[in-house]
PDB file of C-alpha atoms and ligand atoms in Angstrom:
ATOM      1  CA  MET A   1      28.629 -27.232  -4.149  1.00 44.00           C
ATOM      2  CA  ASN A   2      25.217 -24.967  -4.173  1.00 65.00           C
ATOM      3  CA  GLY A   3      23.675 -25.871  -0.927  1.00 72.00           C
ATOM      4  CA  PHE A   4      21.179 -27.471  -2.334  1.00 71.00           C
ATOM      5  CA  GLU A   5      21.441 -31.013  -1.356  1.00 72.00           C
ATOM      6  CA  LYS A   6      19.550 -32.620  -4.076  1.00 86.00           C
ATOM      7  CA  ASN A   7      18.016 -31.628  -7.831  1.00 94.00           C
ATOM      8  CA  PHE A   8      16.800 -28.027  -8.312  1.00 96.00           C
ATOM      9  CA  HIS A   9      14.445 -26.138 -10.481  1.00 97.00           C
ATOM     10  CA  ALA A  10      14.206 -23.003 -10.657  1.00 98.00           C
ATOM     11  CA  LEU A  11      12.779 -19.867 -11.732  1.00 98.00           C
ATOM     12  CA  VAL A  12      15.019 -16.034 -12.392  1.00 98.00           C
ATOM     13  CA  VAL A  13      12.736 -13.188 -12.393  1.00 98.00           C
ATOM     14  CA  GLY A  14      14.415 -10.327 -14.342  1.00 98.00           C
ATOM     15  CA  ALA A  15      16.634 -12.325 -16.326  1.00 98.00           C
ATOM     16  CA  ASN A  16      17.107 -10.379 -19.140  1.00 98.00           C
ATOM     17  CA  GLY A  17      18.796  -7.702 -16.807  1.00 98.00           C
ATOM     18  CA  GLY A  18      22.610  -7.620 -16.383  1.00 98.00           C
ATOM     19  CA  ILE A  19      22.965  -8.757 -12.784  1.00 98.00           C
ATOM     20  CA  GLY A  20      19.678 -11.419 -13.766  1.00 98.00           C
ATOM     21  CA  THR A  21      21.560 -13.274 -17.172  1.00 98.00           C
ATOM     22  CA  ALA A  22      24.253 -13.212 -15.494  1.00 98.00           C
ATOM     23  CA  ILE A  23      22.461 -15.460 -13.048  1.00 98.00           C
ATOM     24  CA  CYS A  24      20.508 -17.559 -15.606  1.00 98.00           C
ATOM     25  CA  ASP A  25      24.410 -18.581 -17.441  1.00 98.00           C
ATOM     26  CA  GLN A  26      25.821 -19.834 -14.405  1.00 97.00           C
ATOM     27  CA  LEU A  27      22.561 -22.239 -13.243  1.00 97.00           C
ATOM     28  CA  SER A  28      22.748 -23.512 -16.313  1.00 97.00           C
ATOM     29  CA  GLU A  29      26.039 -25.391 -15.966  1.00 96.00           C
ATOM     30  CA  MET A  30      25.131 -25.978 -12.488  1.00 95.00           C
ATOM     31  CA  GLU A  31      25.316 -29.863 -12.777  1.00 94.00           C
ATOM     32  CA  ASN A  32      22.394 -29.767  -9.888  1.00 95.00           C
ATOM     33  CA  CYS A  33      20.367 -27.307 -11.900  1.00 96.00           C
ATOM     34  CA  ILE A  34      17.565 -28.758 -13.177  1.00 96.00           C
ATOM     35  CA  SER A  35      16.473 -26.246 -15.209  1.00 97.00           C
ATOM     36  CA  VAL A  36      16.292 -22.303 -15.586  1.00 98.00           C
ATOM     37  CA  VAL A  37      13.320 -19.909 -16.535  1.00 98.00           C
ATOM     38  CA  ASN A  38      13.869 -16.815 -17.261  1.00 98.00           C
ATOM     39  CA  LEU A  39      10.967 -14.834 -16.280  1.00 98.00           C
ATOM     40  CA  ASP A  40      10.969 -11.475 -18.110  1.00 98.00           C
ATOM     41  CA  ARG A  41       9.362  -8.780 -20.084  1.00 98.00           C
ATOM     42  CA  ARG A  42      10.960 -10.411 -23.100  1.00 97.00           C
ATOM     43  CA  ALA A  43      10.173 -13.477 -22.475  1.00 97.00           C
ATOM     44  CA  TYR A  44       6.304 -12.847 -21.041  1.00 97.00           C
ATOM     45  CA  PRO A  45       5.590  -9.011 -22.943  1.00 97.00           C
ATOM     46  CA  GLU A  46       2.693  -8.315 -20.338  1.00 97.00           C
ATOM     47  CA  PHE A  47       4.779  -8.923 -17.890  1.00 98.00           C
ATOM     48  CA  ASP A  48       5.178  -6.064 -15.326  1.00 98.00           C
ATOM     49  CA  LEU A  49       6.240  -5.745 -11.760  1.00 98.00           C
ATOM     50  CA  ARG A  50       3.406  -2.625 -11.565  1.00 98.00           C
ATOM     51  CA  ASP A  51       0.398  -4.820 -12.837  1.00 98.00           C
ATOM     52  CA  GLU A  52      -0.721  -7.911 -10.000  1.00 98.00           C
ATOM     53  CA  GLN A  53      -2.454  -9.231 -11.816  1.00 98.00           C
ATOM     54  CA  SER A  54       0.354  -9.907 -15.033  1.00 98.00           C
ATOM     55  CA  ILE A  55       2.211 -11.763 -12.414  1.00 98.00           C
ATOM     56  CA  ALA A  56      -0.858 -13.971 -10.517  1.00 98.00           C
ATOM     57  CA  LYS A  57      -1.641 -14.829 -14.316  1.00 98.00           C
ATOM     58  CA  VAL A  58       2.119 -15.632 -15.602  1.00 98.00           C
ATOM     59  CA  THR A  59       2.332 -17.336 -11.745  1.00 98.00           C
ATOM     60  CA  ASP A  60      -1.141 -19.141 -12.943  1.00 98.00           C
ATOM     61  CA  GLY A  61       0.212 -20.523 -16.083  1.00 98.00           C
ATOM     62  CA  PHE A  62       3.024 -22.228 -14.131  1.00 98.00           C
ATOM     63  CA  ARG A  63       0.882 -24.162 -11.838  1.00 98.00           C
ATOM     64  CA  ALA A  64      -1.125 -24.854 -14.306  1.00 98.00           C
ATOM     65  CA  LYS A  65       2.034 -26.565 -16.150  1.00 98.00           C
ATOM     66  CA  GLY A  66       3.022 -28.309 -12.283  1.00 98.00           C
ATOM     67  CA  MET A  67       5.949 -26.820 -12.515  1.00 98.00           C
ATOM     68  CA  LEU A  68       7.807 -26.021  -8.944  1.00 98.00           C
ATOM     69  CA  PHE A  69      10.524 -23.866  -7.523  1.00 98.00           C
ATOM     70  CA  ASP A  70      13.142 -24.467  -5.166  1.00 97.00           C
ATOM     71  CA  LEU A  71      15.244 -21.734  -6.029  1.00 98.00           C
ATOM     72  CA  VAL A  72      13.204 -18.223  -7.404  1.00 98.00           C
ATOM     73  CA  PHE A  73      15.573 -15.773  -7.743  1.00 98.00           C
ATOM     74  CA  ASP A  74      14.475 -12.299  -8.704  1.00 99.00           C
ATOM     75  CA  ALA A  75      17.248 -10.055 -10.278  1.00 98.00           C
ATOM     76  CA  THR A  76      14.704  -6.968 -11.723  1.00 98.00           C
ATOM     77  CA  GLY A  77      14.522  -3.599 -10.085  1.00 98.00           C
ATOM     78  CA  ALA A  78      15.962  -0.242 -10.875  1.00 98.00           C
ATOM     79  CA  LEU A  79      18.042   2.997 -10.083  1.00 98.00           C
ATOM     80  CA  GLU A  80      16.310   5.620 -12.650  1.00 97.00           C
ATOM     81  CA  ILE A  81      13.068   5.555 -13.875  1.00 96.00           C
ATOM     82  CA  GLU A  82      11.367   6.765 -17.184  1.00 93.00           C
ATOM     83  CA  GLY A  83      14.537   8.419 -17.105  1.00 93.00           C
ATOM     84  CA  GLU A  84      14.497  10.841 -14.099  1.00 94.00           C
ATOM     85  CA  ARG A  85      17.681  10.476 -12.146  1.00 96.00           C
ATOM     86  CA  PRO A  86      18.038   9.574  -8.074  1.00 97.00           C
ATOM     87  CA  GLU A  87      17.439  12.888  -6.116  1.00 97.00           C
ATOM     88  CA  LYS A  88      20.840  14.444  -4.808  1.00 97.00           C
ATOM     89  CA  SER A  89      18.101  16.223  -2.836  1.00 98.00           C
ATOM     90  CA  ILE A  90      15.683  16.090  -0.952  1.00 97.00           C
ATOM     91  CA  ARG A  91      14.326  19.448  -3.041  1.00 98.00           C
ATOM     92  CA  GLU A  92      14.160  17.437  -6.135  1.00 98.00           C
ATOM     93  CA  LEU A  93      11.637  15.387  -4.321  1.00 97.00           C
ATOM     94  CA  ASP A  94       8.858  13.953  -7.040  1.00 97.00           C
ATOM     95  CA  PRO A  95       5.781  12.825  -4.982  1.00 98.00           C
ATOM     96  CA  LEU A  96       5.955  10.337  -8.440  1.00 97.00           C
ATOM     97  CA  THR A  97       8.838   9.035  -8.635  1.00 97.00           C
ATOM     98  CA  MET A  98       9.153   8.241  -5.385  1.00 98.00           C
ATOM     99  CA  ALA A  99       6.036   5.871  -5.792  1.00 98.00           C
ATOM    100  CA  ALA A 100       7.076   4.594  -8.720  1.00 98.00           C
ATOM    101  CA  HIS A 101       9.797   3.270  -6.737  1.00 98.00           C
ATOM    102  CA  PHE A 102       8.230   2.142  -4.126  1.00 98.00           C
ATOM    103  CA  SER A 103       5.777   0.514  -6.865  1.00 98.00           C
ATOM    104  CA  ILE A 104       9.623  -1.766  -8.960  1.00 98.00           C
ATOM    105  CA  ASN A 105      11.717  -2.376  -6.029  1.00 98.00           C
ATOM    106  CA  ALA A 106       9.272  -1.969  -2.908  1.00 98.00           C
ATOM    107  CA  ILE A 107       6.037  -3.916  -3.488  1.00 98.00           C
ATOM    108  CA  GLY A 108       7.101  -5.298  -6.889  1.00 98.00           C
ATOM    109  CA  PRO A 109       9.234  -7.618  -5.354  1.00 98.00           C
ATOM    110  CA  ALA A 110       6.334  -8.370  -1.972  1.00 98.00           C
ATOM    111  CA  LEU A 111       4.591  -8.906  -4.902  1.00 99.00           C
ATOM    112  CA  LEU A 112       6.395 -11.886  -6.480  1.00 98.00           C
ATOM    113  CA  ILE A 113       6.455 -13.377  -2.405  1.00 98.00           C
ATOM    114  CA  LYS A 114       3.462 -13.248  -2.868  1.00 98.00           C
ATOM    115  CA  HIS A 115       3.111 -15.354  -5.883  1.00 98.00           C
ATOM    116  CA  LEU A 116       5.418 -16.995  -6.362  1.00 98.00           C
ATOM    117  CA  SER A 117       6.055 -18.524  -2.564  1.00 98.00           C
ATOM    118  CA  GLN A 118       2.510 -20.643  -3.586  1.00 98.00           C
ATOM    119  CA  ILE A 119       5.158 -22.754  -5.952  1.00 98.00           C
ATOM    120  CA  GLN A 120       7.375 -23.042  -4.276  1.00 98.00           C
ATOM    121  CA  PRO A 121       7.828 -26.581  -2.824  1.00 97.00           C
ATOM    122  CA  ARG A 122       6.143 -26.672   1.186  1.00 96.00           C
ATOM    123  CA  SER A 123       9.211 -28.935   1.824  1.00 96.00           C
ATOM    124  CA  GLY A 124      12.978 -28.621   1.795  1.00 95.00           C
ATOM    125  CA  ARG A 125      15.308 -26.050   1.128  1.00 95.00           C
ATOM    126  CA  THR A 126      13.471 -23.124  -0.714  1.00 97.00           C
ATOM    127  CA  ILE A 127      15.241 -19.962  -1.306  1.00 98.00           C
ATOM    128  CA  PHE A 128      13.389 -16.426  -2.429  1.00 98.00           C
ATOM    129  CA  ALA A 129      16.619 -14.001  -2.935  1.00 98.00           C
ATOM    130  CA  THR A 130      15.210 -10.554  -4.218  1.00 98.00           C
ATOM    131  CA  LEU A 131      18.544  -8.335  -5.219  1.00 98.00           C
ATOM    132  CA  GLY A 132      18.999  -5.442  -2.436  1.00 98.00           C
ATOM    133  CA  ALA A 133      21.257  -2.998  -2.021  1.00 98.00           C
ATOM    134  CA  ARG A 134      23.586  -1.549   0.134  1.00 97.00           C
ATOM    135  CA  VAL A 135      22.578   1.777   0.109  1.00 97.00           C
ATOM    136  CA  GLY A 136      18.451   0.554   1.824  1.00 97.00           C
ATOM    137  CA  SER A 137      20.374   0.548   5.242  1.00 97.00           C
ATOM    138  CA  ILE A 138      19.342   3.125   7.254  1.00 97.00           C
ATOM    139  CA  GLU A 139      21.746   2.353   9.590  1.00 96.00           C
ATOM    140  CA  ASP A 140      24.681   2.555   6.773  1.00 96.00           C
ATOM    141  CA  ASN A 141      23.429   5.839   5.131  1.00 97.00           C
ATOM    142  CA  GLN A 142      26.521   8.220   5.214  1.00 95.00           C
ATOM    143  CA  LEU A 143      25.902   9.963   1.775  1.00 95.00           C
ATOM    144  CA  GLY A 144      22.296  10.827   1.229  1.00 97.00           C
ATOM    145  CA  GLY A 145      20.893  11.767  -1.718  1.00 97.00           C
ATOM    146  CA  TRP A 146      19.093   9.226  -3.656  1.00 98.00           C
ATOM    147  CA  ILE A 147      16.032   9.212  -1.503  1.00 98.00           C
ATOM    148  CA  SER A 148      13.788   7.596  -3.319  1.00 98.00           C
ATOM    149  CA  TYR A 149      15.506   4.503  -4.477  1.00 98.00           C
ATOM    150  CA  ARG A 150      17.262   3.986  -0.505  1.00 98.00           C
ATOM    151  CA  ALA A 151      13.900   3.918   0.791  1.00 98.00           C
ATOM    152  CA  ALA A 152      12.497   1.969  -1.315  1.00 98.00           C
ATOM    153  CA  LYS A 153      15.254  -0.799  -0.922  1.00 98.00           C
ATOM    154  CA  ALA A 154      14.921  -0.034   2.850  1.00 98.00           C
ATOM    155  CA  ALA A 155      11.103  -1.382   2.233  1.00 98.00           C
ATOM    156  CA  GLN A 156      11.859  -3.990   0.675  1.00 98.00           C
ATOM    157  CA  ASN A 157      14.322  -5.294   3.723  1.00 98.00           C
ATOM    158  CA  GLN A 158      10.815  -5.251   6.128  1.00 98.00           C
ATOM    159  CA  ILE A 159       9.031  -7.535   3.264  1.00 98.00           C
ATOM    160  CA  ILE A 160      11.562  -9.445   2.811  1.00 98.00           C
ATOM    161  CA  LYS A 161      12.011 -10.049   7.199  1.00 98.00           C
ATOM    162  CA  THR A 162       7.942  -9.914   7.063  1.00 98.00           C
ATOM    163  CA  ALA A 163       7.466 -12.764   4.648  1.00 98.00           C
ATOM    164  CA  ALA A 164      10.240 -14.906   5.996  1.00 98.00           C
ATOM    165  CA  ILE A 165       8.676 -15.035   9.409  1.00 98.00           C
ATOM    166  CA  GLU A 166       5.455 -16.832   7.642  1.00 98.00           C
ATOM    167  CA  LEU A 167       7.126 -18.484   4.917  1.00 98.00           C
ATOM    168  CA  SER A 168       9.127 -20.314   7.646  1.00 98.00           C
ATOM    169  CA  ARG A 169       6.228 -21.478   9.202  1.00 97.00           C
ATOM    170  CA  GLN A 170       4.677 -23.347   6.714  1.00 96.00           C
ATOM    171  CA  ASN A 171       8.568 -24.821   5.358  1.00 98.00           C
ATOM    172  CA  PRO A 172      10.919 -24.856   8.053  1.00 98.00           C
ATOM    173  CA  SER A 173      13.811 -25.153   5.697  1.00 97.00           C
ATOM    174  CA  SER A 174      12.681 -22.540   3.722  1.00 98.00           C
ATOM    175  CA  ILE A 175      14.872 -19.333   3.217  1.00 98.00           C
ATOM    176  CA  CYS A 176      13.912 -15.991   1.639  1.00 98.00           C
ATOM    177  CA  VAL A 177      16.892 -12.813   2.311  1.00 98.00           C
ATOM    178  CA  SER A 178      17.730 -10.246   0.108  1.00 98.00           C
ATOM    179  CA  LEU A 179      21.270 -10.032  -1.473  1.00 98.00           C
ATOM    180  CA  HIS A 180      23.339  -6.678  -2.450  1.00 98.00           C
ATOM    181  CA  PRO A 181      25.388  -7.516  -5.455  1.00 98.00           C
ATOM    182  CA  GLY A 182      28.244  -4.856  -5.234  1.00 97.00           C
ATOM    183  CA  THR A 183      28.977  -2.115  -7.787  1.00 96.00           C
ATOM    184  CA  VAL A 184      28.242  -4.433 -11.057  1.00 97.00           C
ATOM    185  CA  ASP A 185      28.885  -2.554 -14.509  1.00 96.00           C
ATOM    186  CA  THR A 186      24.931  -2.939 -15.923  1.00 97.00           C
ATOM    187  CA  LYS A 187      22.792  -0.688 -17.582  1.00 95.00           C
ATOM    188  CA  LEU A 188      21.304   0.804 -13.870  1.00 95.00           C
ATOM    189  CA  THR A 189      25.664   1.785 -12.985  1.00 93.00           C
ATOM    190  CA  ARG A 190      26.570   3.145 -16.522  1.00 90.00           C
ATOM    191  CA  LYS A 191      26.218   6.407 -15.440  1.00 91.00           C
ATOM    192  CA  TYR A 192      26.828   6.260 -11.587  1.00 90.00           C
ATOM    193  CA  ALA A 193      29.511   5.377  -9.990  1.00 80.00           C
ATOM    194  CA  THR A 194      31.917   5.479 -11.772  1.00 82.00           C
ATOM    195  CA  SER A 195      34.176   5.643 -10.292  1.00 85.00           C
ATOM    196  CA  TYR A 196      34.515   2.905  -8.687  1.00 82.00           C
ATOM    197  CA  ARG A 197      36.047  -0.344  -9.443  1.00 91.00           C
ATOM    198  CA  LYS A 198      33.092  -2.611 -10.947  1.00 95.00           C
ATOM    199  CA  LEU A 199      32.575  -6.389 -10.175  1.00 97.00           C
ATOM    200  CA  SER A 200      31.547  -7.723 -14.221  1.00 97.00           C
ATOM    201  CA  PRO A 201      27.980  -9.554 -14.001  1.00 98.00           C
ATOM    202  CA  SER A 202      29.446 -12.937 -14.063  1.00 98.00           C
ATOM    203  CA  GLU A 203      31.650 -12.253 -11.333  1.00 98.00           C
ATOM    204  CA  ALA A 204      28.711 -10.270  -8.987  1.00 98.00           C
ATOM    205  CA  ALA A 205      26.621 -14.077  -9.981  1.00 98.00           C
ATOM    206  CA  GLU A 206      29.377 -16.137  -8.690  1.00 96.00           C
ATOM    207  CA  LYS A 207      29.419 -14.445  -5.376  1.00 97.00           C
ATOM    208  CA  LEU A 208      25.850 -13.691  -5.240  1.00 97.00           C
ATOM    209  CA  LEU A 209      25.270 -17.694  -5.798  1.00 97.00           C
ATOM    210  CA  ARG A 210      28.204 -18.942  -3.310  1.00 95.00           C
ATOM    211  CA  VAL A 211      26.074 -16.973  -0.543  1.00 97.00           C
ATOM    212  CA  LEU A 212      23.038 -18.682  -1.898  1.00 96.00           C
ATOM    213  CA  GLY A 213      24.640 -22.217  -1.276  1.00 94.00           C
ATOM    214  CA  GLU A 214      26.307 -21.336   2.355  1.00 95.00           C
ATOM    215  CA  LEU A 215      22.863 -19.107   3.706  1.00 97.00           C
ATOM    216  CA  SER A 216      21.262 -22.236   6.357  1.00 96.00           C
ATOM    217  CA  PRO A 217      17.377 -21.088   6.816  1.00 97.00           C
ATOM    218  CA  GLU A 218      17.689 -19.879  10.474  1.00 98.00           C
ATOM    219  CA  GLU A 219      19.669 -17.029   8.231  1.00 98.00           C
ATOM    220  CA  SER A 220      16.589 -16.396   7.394  1.00 98.00           C
ATOM    221  CA  GLY A 221      15.018 -12.624   6.827  1.00 98.00           C
ATOM    222  CA  PHE A 222      18.161 -10.405   6.332  1.00 98.00           C
ATOM    223  CA  GLN A 223      20.026  -8.539   3.277  1.00 98.00           C
ATOM    224  CA  TYR A 224      23.656  -9.930   2.537  1.00 98.00           C
ATOM    225  CA  ASP A 225      26.140  -8.834   0.374  1.00 98.00           C
ATOM    226  CA  TYR A 226      28.587 -10.687  -1.923  1.00 98.00           C
ATOM    227  CA  ALA A 227      30.294 -12.090   0.497  1.00 98.00           C
ATOM    228  CA  GLY A 228      28.313 -13.340   2.628  1.00 98.00           C
ATOM    229  CA  ILE A 229      27.905 -10.193   4.996  1.00 98.00           C
ATOM    230  CA  LYS A 230      24.623  -9.555   6.979  1.00 98.00           C
ATOM    231  CA  LEU A 231      24.205  -5.820   6.156  1.00 98.00           C
ATOM    232  CA  PRO A 232      22.678  -3.446   9.360  1.00 95.00           C
ATOM    233  CA  SER A 233      19.015  -3.353   8.982  1.00 91.00           C
TER     234      SER A 233
HETATM  235  N1  NAP B   1      24.058  -3.001 -10.599  1.00 74.65           N
HETATM  236  C1  NAP B   1      24.520  -2.560  -9.951  1.00 74.65           C
HETATM  237  O1  NAP B   1      26.149  -1.969  -8.905  1.00 74.65           O
HETATM  238  C2  NAP B   1      23.831  -3.047  -7.797  1.00 74.65           C
HETATM  239  C3  NAP B   1      24.235  -2.408  -7.173  1.00 74.65           C
HETATM  240  C4  NAP B   1      23.588  -2.675  -6.010  1.00 74.65           C
HETATM  241  C5  NAP B   1      21.474  -3.382  -5.908  1.00 74.65           C
HETATM  242  N2  NAP B   1      21.950  -3.461  -7.931  1.00 74.65           N
HETATM  243  C6  NAP B   1      20.557  -4.178  -7.775  1.00 74.65           C
HETATM  244  O2  NAP B   1      20.042  -5.215  -8.433  1.00 74.65           O
HETATM  245  C7  NAP B   1      18.536  -4.939  -9.631  1.00 74.65           C
HETATM  246  C8  NAP B   1      19.697  -5.589 -10.819  1.00 74.65           C
HETATM  247  O3  NAP B   1      20.433  -4.423 -11.485  1.00 74.65           O
HETATM  248  P1  NAP B   1      21.383  -4.982 -12.915  1.00 74.65           P
HETATM  249  O4  NAP B   1      22.090  -4.138 -12.196  1.00 74.65           O
HETATM  250  O5  NAP B   1      20.819  -6.258 -12.845  1.00 74.65           O
HETATM  251  O6  NAP B   1      19.761  -3.781 -13.818  1.00 74.65           O
HETATM  252  P2  NAP B   1      19.349  -4.263 -14.877  1.00 74.65           P
HETATM  253  O7  NAP B   1      20.756  -4.474 -16.567  1.00 74.65           O
HETATM  254  O8  NAP B   1      18.979  -2.542 -15.325  1.00 74.65           O
HETATM  255  O9  NAP B   1      18.504  -5.389 -14.656  1.00 74.65           O
HETATM  256  C9  NAP B   1      16.737  -4.759 -14.010  1.00 74.65           C
HETATM  257  C10 NAP B   1      15.682  -5.381 -14.605  1.00 74.65           C
HETATM  258  O10 NAP B   1      14.276  -5.621 -13.999  1.00 74.65           O
HETATM  259  C11 NAP B   1      13.776  -5.823 -15.014  1.00 74.65           C
HETATM  260  N3  NAP B   1      12.610  -4.872 -14.713  1.00 74.65           N
HETATM  261  C12 NAP B   1      12.920  -2.874 -14.366  1.00 74.65           C
HETATM  262  N4  NAP B   1      11.235  -2.746 -13.985  1.00 74.65           N
HETATM  263  C13 NAP B   1      11.183  -3.654 -14.578  1.00 74.65           C
HETATM  264  C14 NAP B   1       8.818  -3.902 -14.472  1.00 74.65           C
HETATM  265  N5  NAP B   1       8.261  -2.951 -13.821  1.00 74.65           N
HETATM  266  N6  NAP B   1       8.634  -4.789 -14.770  1.00 74.65           N
HETATM  267  C15 NAP B   1       9.394  -5.797 -14.706  1.00 74.65           C
HETATM  268  N7  NAP B   1      10.858  -6.649 -15.057  1.00 74.65           N
HETATM  269  C16 NAP B   1      11.510  -5.087 -14.560  1.00 74.65           C
HETATM  270  C17 NAP B   1      14.041  -5.175 -16.211  1.00 74.65           C
HETATM  271  O11 NAP B   1      13.702  -5.307 -17.423  1.00 74.65           O
HETATM  272  P3  NAP B   1      13.176  -4.549 -18.919  1.00 74.65           P
HETATM  273  O12 NAP B   1      14.969  -5.187 -19.147  1.00 74.65           O
HETATM  274  O13 NAP B   1      12.318  -5.146 -19.194  1.00 74.65           O
HETATM  275  O14 NAP B   1      13.348  -3.085 -17.873  1.00 74.65           O
HETATM  276  C18 NAP B   1      15.746  -5.764 -16.228  1.00 74.65           C
HETATM  277  O15 NAP B   1      15.530  -7.495 -16.260  1.00 74.65           O
HETATM  278  C19 NAP B   1      17.958  -4.025  -8.611  1.00 74.65           C
HETATM  279  O16 NAP B   1      17.655  -4.497  -8.364  1.00 74.65           O
HETATM  280  C20 NAP B   1      19.367  -3.149  -8.485  1.00 74.65           C
HETATM  281  O17 NAP B   1      18.949  -2.708  -7.437  1.00 74.65           O
HETATM  282  C21 NAP B   1      22.851  -3.284  -8.951  1.00 74.65           C
END
């Protein structure tokens, strides 16, 4: 049971990432998932979240082929950008690095919603899910640090909420959420969270797809963790 009553088409953005690859694998095994399209820089070398034209071009290509996606799963994002480790202190803050975090972790998902929601059906259950992070929760912030990544992920949550309101006016059955995948063993965490038990990408993907399957349109606009718990803003 995956929450889609009928057959559905899926698009996975960042399909070459650690979690993205596992999401593609698991979708491919679902009986009612009739197609899974991978959108990443391997399949589309010109694609870049920091370049709106590249997102528009890929979207136009799908539209020209009459492709519609019931599920768009955005598995992109970055913690280290161009070798810059996340800040431990505000004294390490660099405006260009901070802007790069917003570009990839907040504006990127916003542009994906802007363009890819246009190639989602206007009726019936549709989902746009993007990978957020618990550290983007302002209320939950106990430790400080990682200010650029945290701030961009917090902005991503506002983008999701705002877009969810608009998308639900176009299609009351739409769902637009961000998901915290847990601490997952991918290249993003290789140097970090070494003392935590990490989920394997396939464990995380299974849990995240189960959460999506159980969400209703009334729960759109928020961030949920891999157990389906709504996270504080
Ligand atoms: N792993 C965790 O424990 C964890 C925890 C909390 C949240 N998350 C979130 O989960 C998401 C995925 O994480 P992951 O662990 O799977 O990381 P990952 O293995 O590093 O995958 C990141 C993906 O994002 C893509 N990407 C990055 N910058 C891009 C750009 N400018 N244009 C297009 N694609 C770009 C990468 O493509 P390239 O390979 O082409 O760069 C890759 O497909 C991120 O948003 C992360 O913040 C992960």
